[in-house]
Amino acid sequence: MLSVTDLQKTYPSGDEALKGVSLDVTGSETVAMIGPSGAGKSTFIRCVNRLTEPTGGSVELDGLEITGLSGKELRNARRDMGMIFQEYNLIERLTVMENVLSGRLGYVSTWDAFRRKFAGDDIERAYEVLDRVGLGGHENNRADELSGGQRQRVGIARAILQRPKILLVDEPTSSLDPESSRAVMDLLTEIAAEDDIPVLINIHEVDLAEEYAGRIVGLRDGQKVFEGGPDDLDETARGQIYRGEEIPEGAGPTGKVAEAGTPGESSQEEGQIRRG
Amino acid sequence: MTDYQTWERRTPRQRIGRYILMLIVLVAAAVSWQLLQINYSYLGTAPTEFMDLINRMYPPNVGYTGEIISPMIETIHIAILGTALAVLMSIPVALIGAENTTPNRFTFVLGKFIISASRSVNVIIWALVFVIIFGSGALAGTLAIAVRSIGFCSKLIAEAIEEIDPGQVEAIQATGANSIEAAIYGIVPQVKPALIGVSTYRWDINVRASTIIGFVGAGGIGVELNTSINFFAWQQVLTILLAILIIVVFSEVVSAYLRRKVR
Amino acid sequence: MATEQPEQRTWRRPTAFYNHYVKWAVYVVITVFLLWSAWNMRISPARIMDGWNAAVGLVEGMVPPEYTTQFKNELLIEGLVESLAMSVIATIVGVIISIPVAFMAAENIAPKPVYWTGRGIITVSRSFHELIIAIIAVKAVGIGALAGVIALSYKTVGFFAKLLAEEIEDIDSGQMEATEATGANRVQTMLFGVIPQVMPRIIGLTIYRWDINIRHSTIVGIVGAGGIGATLLNSFDQYDYDFFLTIIIAIIAIVMVGELISTYIRGRIQ
């Protein structure tokens, strides 16, 4: 289980991307993180496996504190977290198989990695995973020959091959058409259920979040402003997340809510979000 | 009287600017022409001289072909080994000369300095220097070609490194790979086409360069060519020129093929 | 590893060559060739030691560069000015010859026989190094700047016409057709449909080639074709290494200034 406590990130420029966010992800649940652009969703996910260095707080995976690790220990911790990227981040000029097998790089020696020599088990499993994501027979295609939806499935296959304890998914659908988006989301939730691992997804399409997630977390200005089931996400909650509205006194059911930013502060951003 | 509408392509200011530019070019040309003090009588006799030269060259000396095979092979050796050395040495130089891979400010400046020092001295001057150091022969030529090519290769490879997609490197790091593995999987595949393209392109240039460094004693066919010209053995000269032509065209075809192969 | 379970599939990276044997054969051939080349260099420890000593001697002889004698300074300035003048004239002459050749060598406007003639001129011009052309020109017109101008102009044609022809092949044929459709004749079509599209490129390439010609004009003197090169070779032959270094520094300076100017102007055009 992933347990994040009071995570903070302040960039050298002084921008506060995360102002103390806490979140637990357990079992095989799918947690969707929504919020306007710039709310800190990507920063949060990237701080979990420390592609971005958090400036405060703690991240624990199955009791192991991630934030203090370095070198070999950090790499071993990263092996347990599969990450899927918005722009797929495949090695475009390598074959699909090499991309999938690169999920095992944390386990092979550098020399074997150079010779593309992976264990037979890994290769067998790579074939299985490729079948599972619907790309059987594509192993010798180069990644740049595939369509967007196919590439994202290669990205998922690479992450599963790590046998991760959690999947971190950063905007998996924003470069895809609606149909491919659904296929990718179906696949992710299916894997979570079958492999019994939790999935933490950043997503900006609220309808997809409501449809696929077991729990939704709303982020605004680096703070958690909403947490609850898809049914709790009513107009008031959306108002808080996307327009920074104060909770009206005695309004309908909302999730467990932290304090939201003051309306005055966010009036400028509000306009930007509406335009976007 | 009817007032016709007039139409001018450019505004007066643009036109004056253009005239000034043209004037500068004309003045530069006139001054240069004056400075060269060309003896026009030579220019008048040049066509005759040239035809005479061609007459003396033709037909090429076929019997001489056997003698130039070994210097031609040496020329190719110089070109290939010089290019290979240059590419090998330019990889570290490119890594420190690229903004996103250089360890610190000092190494970056060092990289840029190596690149510009190597590029600003002509191969024939490098050849002179290496002939002093290692004496006449192919070794001096190879080193001259290598040193002259480092700047060119490093500059282009560094540009390719600066243009890579950092996301791919990040994705490999996220799987728990170490930094060497991240370079092998994340950087090398992205830079490979540039690497192959640059080395074959430079090889092309180096084949031509290796035909002339013999003029200063640095090995290759240039030695034979220089001797033949000094002895006015024009039929041999034509034979050598034809041999050079064949090799240059051949190397161009090979490098074009290699560049196509690596997408 | 994989051998224990026979049903387990294996995977090999597909190769750019026909199969893995061909791939290894190619690698072996390349390695053997490189080793052969290296062996031909006759490198020996003794030679490297001698080389080290010679290099130290050379550096000692060069430093500090000489800049004191009036006579040599005049020689230096004279050579550099001649080199610069040669580069200007050669660029102008070369470009004037190149433009018709480029039109001949553009596949989209030239008829086939003309096209092949144009390509042929370019290939022959590109094949030989400027020093080879210079040495022949010296035999034809005698020692001096004229030979250098001929050599540099000749090389300019191959470079300039090739790049300009590629540019002409890339033009928007719609503009050309539109001009033709108004009833313009062939020359008018060139003037209104083609030249305006390639004009910025012509200017840019001219400046670029001038930059290259400066570099070449400093060395053609080595074979007697005018410019600073002759002085350079003389100082080298007379073991006058400190003057040799002075000349090289002067050449580098002038080449860099040329490059700066050329980069600046090309930046302004685009």
Short mmCIF file of C-alpha atoms in Angstrom, two decimals, chain A residues 46 49 51 75 78-79 81 85 89-94 102-103 105-106 108-110 113-114 116 118 142 158 162, chain B residues 165-182 184-186 188-190 192-193 262-263:
data_model
loop_
_atom_site.label_atom_id
_atom_site.label_comp_id
_atom_site.label_asym_id
_atom_site.label_seq_id
_atom_site.Cartn_x
_atom_site.Cartn_y
_atom_site.Cartn_z
CA ARG A 46 6.20 12.25 -10.07
CA ASN A 49 8.69 7.73 -7.52
CA LEU A 51 11.30 11.69 -10.85
CA ARG A 75 16.31 2.14 -8.02
CA ARG A 78 11.33 2.29 -8.37
CA ARG A 79 11.19 -1.29 -9.65
CA MET A 81 6.28 1.20 -9.02
CA PHE A 85 3.14 8.51 -19.05
CA ASN A 89 7.62 7.96 -23.39
CA LEU A 90 8.46 4.83 -25.33
CA ILE A 91 11.90 4.48 -26.85
CA GLU A 92 10.59 5.32 -30.29
CA ARG A 93 13.39 3.79 -32.30
CA LEU A 94 13.46 0.44 -30.51
CA SER A 102 13.00 -2.45 -20.56
CA GLY A 103 10.60 -2.87 -17.64
CA LEU A 105 16.11 -3.21 -16.52
CA GLY A 106 16.16 -2.85 -12.74
CA VAL A 108 19.49 -7.24 -15.17
CA SER A 109 23.16 -6.30 -15.23
CA THR A 110 24.24 -3.34 -17.32
CA ALA A 113 21.11 -4.76 -20.79
CA PHE A 114 23.58 -3.58 -23.42
CA ARG A 116 19.61 -7.01 -24.90
CA PHE A 118 16.99 -10.92 -20.74
CA ARG A 142 9.26 -0.38 -33.99
CA ARG A 158 6.33 -2.14 -19.86
CA GLN A 162 8.06 -4.73 -13.63
CA ASP B 165 13.29 13.72 -25.78
CA PRO B 166 14.02 13.64 -22.02
CA GLY B 167 10.76 11.74 -21.42
CA GLN B 168 12.25 8.56 -22.84
CA VAL B 169 15.21 8.74 -20.45
CA GLU B 170 12.83 9.44 -17.58
CA ALA B 171 10.66 6.44 -18.42
CA ILE B 172 13.69 4.15 -18.27
CA GLN B 173 14.76 5.70 -14.95
CA ALA B 174 11.26 5.09 -13.62
CA THR B 175 11.67 1.33 -14.15
CA GLY B 176 14.58 1.32 -11.69
CA ALA B 177 17.37 1.22 -14.27
CA ASN B 178 20.74 2.71 -13.41
CA SER B 179 22.12 5.72 -15.22
CA ILE B 180 24.26 3.75 -17.69
CA GLU B 181 21.27 1.62 -18.64
CA ALA B 182 19.21 4.78 -18.95
CA ILE B 184 21.96 2.87 -23.38
CA TYR B 185 18.18 2.67 -23.73
CA GLY B 186 17.15 6.30 -23.43
CA VAL B 188 21.76 6.00 -27.60
CA PRO B 189 18.75 4.97 -29.74
CA GLN B 190 17.73 8.60 -30.09
CA LYS B 192 22.12 6.79 -33.30
CA PRO B 193 20.77 8.10 -36.63
CA VAL B 262 19.47 3.95 -40.67
CA ARG B 263 16.24 5.78 -40.14
#
